[in-house]
Short mmCIF file of C-alpha atoms in Angstrom, two decimals:
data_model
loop_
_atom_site.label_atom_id
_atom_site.label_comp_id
_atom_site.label_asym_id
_atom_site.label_seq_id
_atom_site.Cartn_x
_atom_site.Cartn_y
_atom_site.Cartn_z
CA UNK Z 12 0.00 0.00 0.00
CA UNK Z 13 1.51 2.85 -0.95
CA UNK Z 14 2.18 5.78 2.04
CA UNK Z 15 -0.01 9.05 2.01
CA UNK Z 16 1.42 12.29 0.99
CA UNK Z 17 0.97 14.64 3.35
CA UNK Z 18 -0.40 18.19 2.75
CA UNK Z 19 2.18 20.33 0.83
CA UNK Z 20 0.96 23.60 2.13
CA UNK Z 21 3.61 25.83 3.31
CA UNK Z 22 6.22 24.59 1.07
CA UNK Z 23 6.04 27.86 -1.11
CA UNK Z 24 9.67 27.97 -2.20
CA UNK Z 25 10.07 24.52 -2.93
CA UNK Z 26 11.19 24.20 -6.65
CA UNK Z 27 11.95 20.53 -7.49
CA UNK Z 28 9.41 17.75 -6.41
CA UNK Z 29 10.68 13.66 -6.81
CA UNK Z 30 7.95 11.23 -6.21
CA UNK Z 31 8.62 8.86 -9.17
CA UNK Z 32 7.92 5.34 -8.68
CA UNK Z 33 5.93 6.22 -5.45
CA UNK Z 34 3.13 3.93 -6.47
CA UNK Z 35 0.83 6.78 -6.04
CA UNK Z 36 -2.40 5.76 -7.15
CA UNK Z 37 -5.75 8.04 -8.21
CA UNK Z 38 -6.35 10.77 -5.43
CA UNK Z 39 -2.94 10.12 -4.02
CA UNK Z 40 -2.05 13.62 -4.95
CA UNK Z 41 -3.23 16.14 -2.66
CA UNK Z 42 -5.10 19.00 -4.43
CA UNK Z 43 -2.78 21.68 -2.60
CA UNK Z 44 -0.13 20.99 -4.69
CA UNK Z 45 -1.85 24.00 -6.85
CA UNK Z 46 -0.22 26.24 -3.59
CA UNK Z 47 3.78 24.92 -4.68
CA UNK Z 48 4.34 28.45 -6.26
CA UNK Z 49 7.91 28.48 -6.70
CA UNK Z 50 7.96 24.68 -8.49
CA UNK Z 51 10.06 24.57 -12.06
CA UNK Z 52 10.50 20.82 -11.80
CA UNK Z 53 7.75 17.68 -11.17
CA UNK Z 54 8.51 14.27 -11.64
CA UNK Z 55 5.58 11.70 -11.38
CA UNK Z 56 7.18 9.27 -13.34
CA UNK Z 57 5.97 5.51 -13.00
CA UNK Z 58 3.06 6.00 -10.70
CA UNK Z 59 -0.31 4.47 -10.99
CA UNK Z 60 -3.30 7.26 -11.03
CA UNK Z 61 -5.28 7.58 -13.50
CA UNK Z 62 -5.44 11.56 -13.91
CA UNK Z 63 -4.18 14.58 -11.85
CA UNK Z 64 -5.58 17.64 -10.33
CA UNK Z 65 -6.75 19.87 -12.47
CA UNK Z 66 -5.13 22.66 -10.04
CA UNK Z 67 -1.81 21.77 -11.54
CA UNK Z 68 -2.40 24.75 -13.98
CA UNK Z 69 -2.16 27.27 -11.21
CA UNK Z 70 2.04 26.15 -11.25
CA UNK Z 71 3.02 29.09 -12.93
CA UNK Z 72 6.93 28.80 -13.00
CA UNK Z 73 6.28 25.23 -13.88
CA UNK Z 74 8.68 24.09 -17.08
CA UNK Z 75 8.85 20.43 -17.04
CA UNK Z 76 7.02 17.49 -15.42
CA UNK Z 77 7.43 13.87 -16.21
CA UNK Z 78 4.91 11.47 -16.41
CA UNK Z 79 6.79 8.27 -18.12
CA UNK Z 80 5.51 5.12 -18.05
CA UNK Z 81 2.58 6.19 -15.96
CA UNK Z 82 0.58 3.30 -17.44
CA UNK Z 83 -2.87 4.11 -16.13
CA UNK Z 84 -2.73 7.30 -16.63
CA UNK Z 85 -5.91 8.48 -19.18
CA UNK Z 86 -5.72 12.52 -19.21
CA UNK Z 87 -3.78 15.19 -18.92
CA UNK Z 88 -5.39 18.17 -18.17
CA UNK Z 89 -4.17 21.80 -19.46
CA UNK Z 90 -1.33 22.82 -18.07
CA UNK Z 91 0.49 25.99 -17.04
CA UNK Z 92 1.39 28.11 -19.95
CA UNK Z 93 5.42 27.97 -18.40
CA UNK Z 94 5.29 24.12 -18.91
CA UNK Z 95 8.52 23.32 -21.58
CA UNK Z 96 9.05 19.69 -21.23
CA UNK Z 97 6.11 17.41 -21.26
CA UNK Z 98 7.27 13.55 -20.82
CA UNK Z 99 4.43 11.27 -21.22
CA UNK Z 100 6.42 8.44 -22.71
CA UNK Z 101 5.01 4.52 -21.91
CA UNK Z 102 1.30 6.14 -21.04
CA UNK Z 103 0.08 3.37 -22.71
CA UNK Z 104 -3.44 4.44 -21.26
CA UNK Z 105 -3.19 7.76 -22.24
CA UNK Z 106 -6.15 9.02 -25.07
CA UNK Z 107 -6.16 12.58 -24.49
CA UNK Z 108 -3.53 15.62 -24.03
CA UNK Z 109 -5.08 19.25 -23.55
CA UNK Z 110 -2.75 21.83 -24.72
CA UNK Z 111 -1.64 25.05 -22.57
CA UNK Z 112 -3.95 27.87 -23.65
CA UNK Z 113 -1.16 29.71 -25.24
CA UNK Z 114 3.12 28.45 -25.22
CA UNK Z 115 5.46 30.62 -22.89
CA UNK Z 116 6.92 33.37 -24.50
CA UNK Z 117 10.27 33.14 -22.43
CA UNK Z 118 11.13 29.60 -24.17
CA UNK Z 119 12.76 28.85 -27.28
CA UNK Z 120 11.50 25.07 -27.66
CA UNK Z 121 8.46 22.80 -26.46
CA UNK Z 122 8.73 19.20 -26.11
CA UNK Z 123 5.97 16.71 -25.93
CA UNK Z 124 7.88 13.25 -26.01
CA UNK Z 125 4.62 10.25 -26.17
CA UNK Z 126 7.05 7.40 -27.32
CA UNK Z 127 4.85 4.23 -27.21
CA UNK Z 128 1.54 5.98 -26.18
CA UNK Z 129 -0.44 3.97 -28.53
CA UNK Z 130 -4.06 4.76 -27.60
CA UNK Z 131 -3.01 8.77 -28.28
CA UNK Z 132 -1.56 7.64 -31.73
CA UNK Z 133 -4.64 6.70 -32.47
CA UNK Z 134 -6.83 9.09 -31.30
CA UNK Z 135 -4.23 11.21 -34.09
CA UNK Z 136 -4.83 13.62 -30.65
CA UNK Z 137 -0.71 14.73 -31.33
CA UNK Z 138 -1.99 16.03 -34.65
CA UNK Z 139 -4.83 18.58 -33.13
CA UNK Z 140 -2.00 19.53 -30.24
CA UNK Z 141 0.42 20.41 -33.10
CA UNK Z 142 -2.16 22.46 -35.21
CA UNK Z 143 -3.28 24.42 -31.50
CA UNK Z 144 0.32 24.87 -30.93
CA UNK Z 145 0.88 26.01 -34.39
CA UNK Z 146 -1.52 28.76 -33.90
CA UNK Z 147 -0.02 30.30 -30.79
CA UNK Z 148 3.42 30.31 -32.34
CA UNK Z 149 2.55 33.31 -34.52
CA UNK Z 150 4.89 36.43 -33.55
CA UNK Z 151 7.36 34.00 -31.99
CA UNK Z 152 10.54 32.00 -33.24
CA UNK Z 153 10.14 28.97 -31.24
CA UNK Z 154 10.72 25.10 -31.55
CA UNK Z 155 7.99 22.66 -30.85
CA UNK Z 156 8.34 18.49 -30.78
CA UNK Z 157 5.75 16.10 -30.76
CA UNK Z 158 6.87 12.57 -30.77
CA UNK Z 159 4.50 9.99 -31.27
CA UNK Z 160 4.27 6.13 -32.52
CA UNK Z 161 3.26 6.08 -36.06
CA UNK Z 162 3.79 4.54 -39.95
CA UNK Z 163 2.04 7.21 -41.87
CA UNK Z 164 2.72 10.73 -42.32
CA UNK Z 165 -0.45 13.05 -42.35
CA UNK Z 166 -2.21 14.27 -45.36
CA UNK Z 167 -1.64 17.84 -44.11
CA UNK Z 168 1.84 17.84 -45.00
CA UNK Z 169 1.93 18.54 -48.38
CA UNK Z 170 5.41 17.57 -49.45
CA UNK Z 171 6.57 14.07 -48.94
CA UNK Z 172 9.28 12.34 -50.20
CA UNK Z 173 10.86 8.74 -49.62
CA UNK Z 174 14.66 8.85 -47.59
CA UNK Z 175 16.09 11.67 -45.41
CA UNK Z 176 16.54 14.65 -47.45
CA UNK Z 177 13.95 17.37 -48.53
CA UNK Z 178 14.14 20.68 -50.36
CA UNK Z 179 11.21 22.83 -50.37
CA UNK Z 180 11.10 26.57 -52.29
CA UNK Z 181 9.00 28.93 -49.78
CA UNK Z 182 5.81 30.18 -51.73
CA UNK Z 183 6.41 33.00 -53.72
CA UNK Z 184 3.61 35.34 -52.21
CA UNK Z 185 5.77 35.50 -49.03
CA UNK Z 186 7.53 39.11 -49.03
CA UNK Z 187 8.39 39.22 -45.59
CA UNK Z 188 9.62 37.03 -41.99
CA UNK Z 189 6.20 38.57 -40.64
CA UNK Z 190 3.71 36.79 -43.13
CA UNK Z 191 4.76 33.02 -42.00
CA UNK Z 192 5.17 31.12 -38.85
CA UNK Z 193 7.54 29.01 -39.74
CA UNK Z 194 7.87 24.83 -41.30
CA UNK Z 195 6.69 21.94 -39.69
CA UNK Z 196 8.41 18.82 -40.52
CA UNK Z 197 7.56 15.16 -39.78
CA UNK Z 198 9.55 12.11 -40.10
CA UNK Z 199 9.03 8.33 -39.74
CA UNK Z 200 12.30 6.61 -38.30
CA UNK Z 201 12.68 2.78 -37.91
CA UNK Z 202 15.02 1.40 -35.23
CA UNK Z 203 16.81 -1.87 -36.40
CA UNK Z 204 18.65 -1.90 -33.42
CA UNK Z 205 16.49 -2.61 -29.93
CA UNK Z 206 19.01 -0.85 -26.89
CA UNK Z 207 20.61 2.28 -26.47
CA UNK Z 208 19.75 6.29 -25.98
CA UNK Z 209 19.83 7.94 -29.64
CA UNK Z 210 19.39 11.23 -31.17
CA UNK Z 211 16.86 12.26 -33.68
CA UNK Z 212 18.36 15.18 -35.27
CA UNK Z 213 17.30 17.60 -38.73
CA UNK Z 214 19.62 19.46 -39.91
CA UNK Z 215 18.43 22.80 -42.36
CA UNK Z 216 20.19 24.61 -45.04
CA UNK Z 217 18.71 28.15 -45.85
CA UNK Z 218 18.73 29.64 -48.97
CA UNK Z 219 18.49 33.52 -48.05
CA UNK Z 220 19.01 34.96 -51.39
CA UNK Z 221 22.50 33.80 -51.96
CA UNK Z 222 23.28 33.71 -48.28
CA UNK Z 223 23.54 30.10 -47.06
CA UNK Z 224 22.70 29.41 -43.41
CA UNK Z 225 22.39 26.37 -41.68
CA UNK Z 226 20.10 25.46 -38.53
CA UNK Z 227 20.41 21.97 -36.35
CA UNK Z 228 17.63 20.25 -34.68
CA UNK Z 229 17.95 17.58 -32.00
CA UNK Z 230 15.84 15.70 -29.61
CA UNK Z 231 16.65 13.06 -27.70
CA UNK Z 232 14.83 9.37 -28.36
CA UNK Z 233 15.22 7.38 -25.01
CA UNK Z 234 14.83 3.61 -26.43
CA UNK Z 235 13.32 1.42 -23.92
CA UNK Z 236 10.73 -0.71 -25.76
CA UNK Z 237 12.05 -2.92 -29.04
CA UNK Z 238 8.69 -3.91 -29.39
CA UNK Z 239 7.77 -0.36 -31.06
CA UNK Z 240 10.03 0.08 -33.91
CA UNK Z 241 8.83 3.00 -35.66
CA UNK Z 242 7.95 6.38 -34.74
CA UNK Z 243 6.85 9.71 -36.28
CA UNK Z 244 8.27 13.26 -35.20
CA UNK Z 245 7.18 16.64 -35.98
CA UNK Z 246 8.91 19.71 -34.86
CA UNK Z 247 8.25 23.19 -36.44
CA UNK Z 248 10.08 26.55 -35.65
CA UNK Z 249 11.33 29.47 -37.38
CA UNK Z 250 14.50 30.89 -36.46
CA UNK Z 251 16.02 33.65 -37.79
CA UNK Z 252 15.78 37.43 -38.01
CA UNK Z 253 16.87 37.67 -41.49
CA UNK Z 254 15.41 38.85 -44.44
CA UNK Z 255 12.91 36.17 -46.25
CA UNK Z 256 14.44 32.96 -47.42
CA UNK Z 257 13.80 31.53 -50.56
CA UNK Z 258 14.24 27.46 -50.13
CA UNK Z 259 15.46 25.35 -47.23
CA UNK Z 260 16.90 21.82 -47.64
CA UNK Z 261 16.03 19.89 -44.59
CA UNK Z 262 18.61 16.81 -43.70
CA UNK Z 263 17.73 14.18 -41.19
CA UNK Z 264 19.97 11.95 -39.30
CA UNK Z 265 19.84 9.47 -36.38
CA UNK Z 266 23.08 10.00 -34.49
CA UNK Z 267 24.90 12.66 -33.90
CA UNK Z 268 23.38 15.88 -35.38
CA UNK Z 269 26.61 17.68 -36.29
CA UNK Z 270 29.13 14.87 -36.72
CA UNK Z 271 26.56 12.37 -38.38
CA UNK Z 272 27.60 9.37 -36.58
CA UNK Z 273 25.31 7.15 -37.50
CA UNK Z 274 23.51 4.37 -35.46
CA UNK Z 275 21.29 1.10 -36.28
CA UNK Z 276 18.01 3.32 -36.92
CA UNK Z 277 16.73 4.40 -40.43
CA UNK Z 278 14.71 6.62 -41.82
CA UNK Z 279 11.57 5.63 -44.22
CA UNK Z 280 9.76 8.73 -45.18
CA UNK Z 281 10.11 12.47 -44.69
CA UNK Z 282 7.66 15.44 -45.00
CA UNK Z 283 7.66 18.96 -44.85
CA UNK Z 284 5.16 22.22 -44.52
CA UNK Z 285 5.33 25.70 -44.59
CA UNK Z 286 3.16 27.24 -42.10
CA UNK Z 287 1.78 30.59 -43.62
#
């Protein structure tokens, strides 16, 4: 039987809270954890409740909680706009994700990591989060991943091709930075190869006139189930304060973003979208 939390009132300046693998089951978590003001870091990972409070939102310096391999776990509720990192990896339960109302505007990067949440896969709930997200990244240069298990890339991106490169020409009725958000890309990678941490990195070359620029993209694929093989990524962003490009050649690479060292995974199909 697992041990009762007691009340966290009073503990105002507390920043980092630890109960992974407490075996804290539904109700476990007292609802006056809404009064931990000062908390940047919450880690619920491996527990056994099936949702949690709602109150969570009122964390407003709140920037990453994990919830891996919570595997009853159903819902996620909306969560404070400050929230960066969201790990919800092994929630095999998991259907439905709200998103914050709006991303934090003092980040440069979002992360939603769902690796082997198969019941949210199919719900293609990671698609609606993206689009929501999409919409509040307007006036902002930001990075946002979605990782999710998957074999097909989504109609809505209109560009696909076979392998790991893409070049895409930005339309031609874009005159400025201001009149688009940014690209959203989405890749499906195969592992071949069941152990070991990896990297899941895109690499961009942008065509600014005749200015060449290059961008890196990395997130970090913790590999802990060789039953699930392949996956589908999306991250979208817009970078730079320079005058409009004109075509961006995305690379994609399992290993080491800059060197390229290369590891037993693959990628199968790539896919690309300007967000206008």
């Amino acid at each position: 039987m697992a041990p009762m939390l007691p009340s966290l009132s009073g503990l105002c300046s507390l920043r980092e809270l630890n109960l992974r693998d407490c075996s804290l089951c539904e109700g476990d978590i007292p609802s006056d954890i809404s009064g931990l003001s000062s908390l940047e870091f919450l880690d619920l990972k491996g527990n056994n409740f099936i949702s949690i409070p709602a109150s969570i939102i009122r964390l407003s310096k709140l920037n990453y909680i994990r919830l891996s391999d919570c595997k009853m776990l159903k819902s996620l509720p909306e969560l404070p706009t400050s929230t960066e990192d969201v790990w919800i990896d092994g929630c095999s339960s998991l259907e439905v994700v709200s998103s914050p109302s709006k991303v934090c505007n003092l980040s440069d990067s979002a992360y939603i990591t769902a690796i082997n949440c198969y019941n949210l896969a199919e719900n293609d709930n990671a698609l609606t989060l993206l689009k929501k997200h999409l919409k509040a990244f307007a006036n902002s240069r930001k990075r946002f991943f979605v990782i999710i298990p998957g074999n097909e890339i989504p109609e809505w991106f209109s560009q696909q091709r076979g392998g790991s490169v893409i070049e895409i020409p930005l339309p031609l009725n874009i005159q400025n930075d201001s009149q688009w958000i940014g690209v959203a890309v989405c890749c499906i990678f195969v592992n071949d190869s069941a152990s070991g941490d990896k990297i899941f990195g895109c690499k961009a070359n942008i065509l600014i006139s005749i200015v060449k620029l290059q961008d890196n993209l990395a997130v970090k694929i913790l590999e802990r189930n060789p039953r699930q093989i392949e996956r589908r990524g999306w991250l979208v962003g817009k970078r730079f304060n320079k005058p409009i490009m004109k075509e961006i050649t995305f690379f994609f690479v399992i290993g080491h973003v800059i060197n390229y060292i290369h590891f037993p995974w693959r990628i199968n199909m790539v896919a690309v979208k300007p967000i206008i």
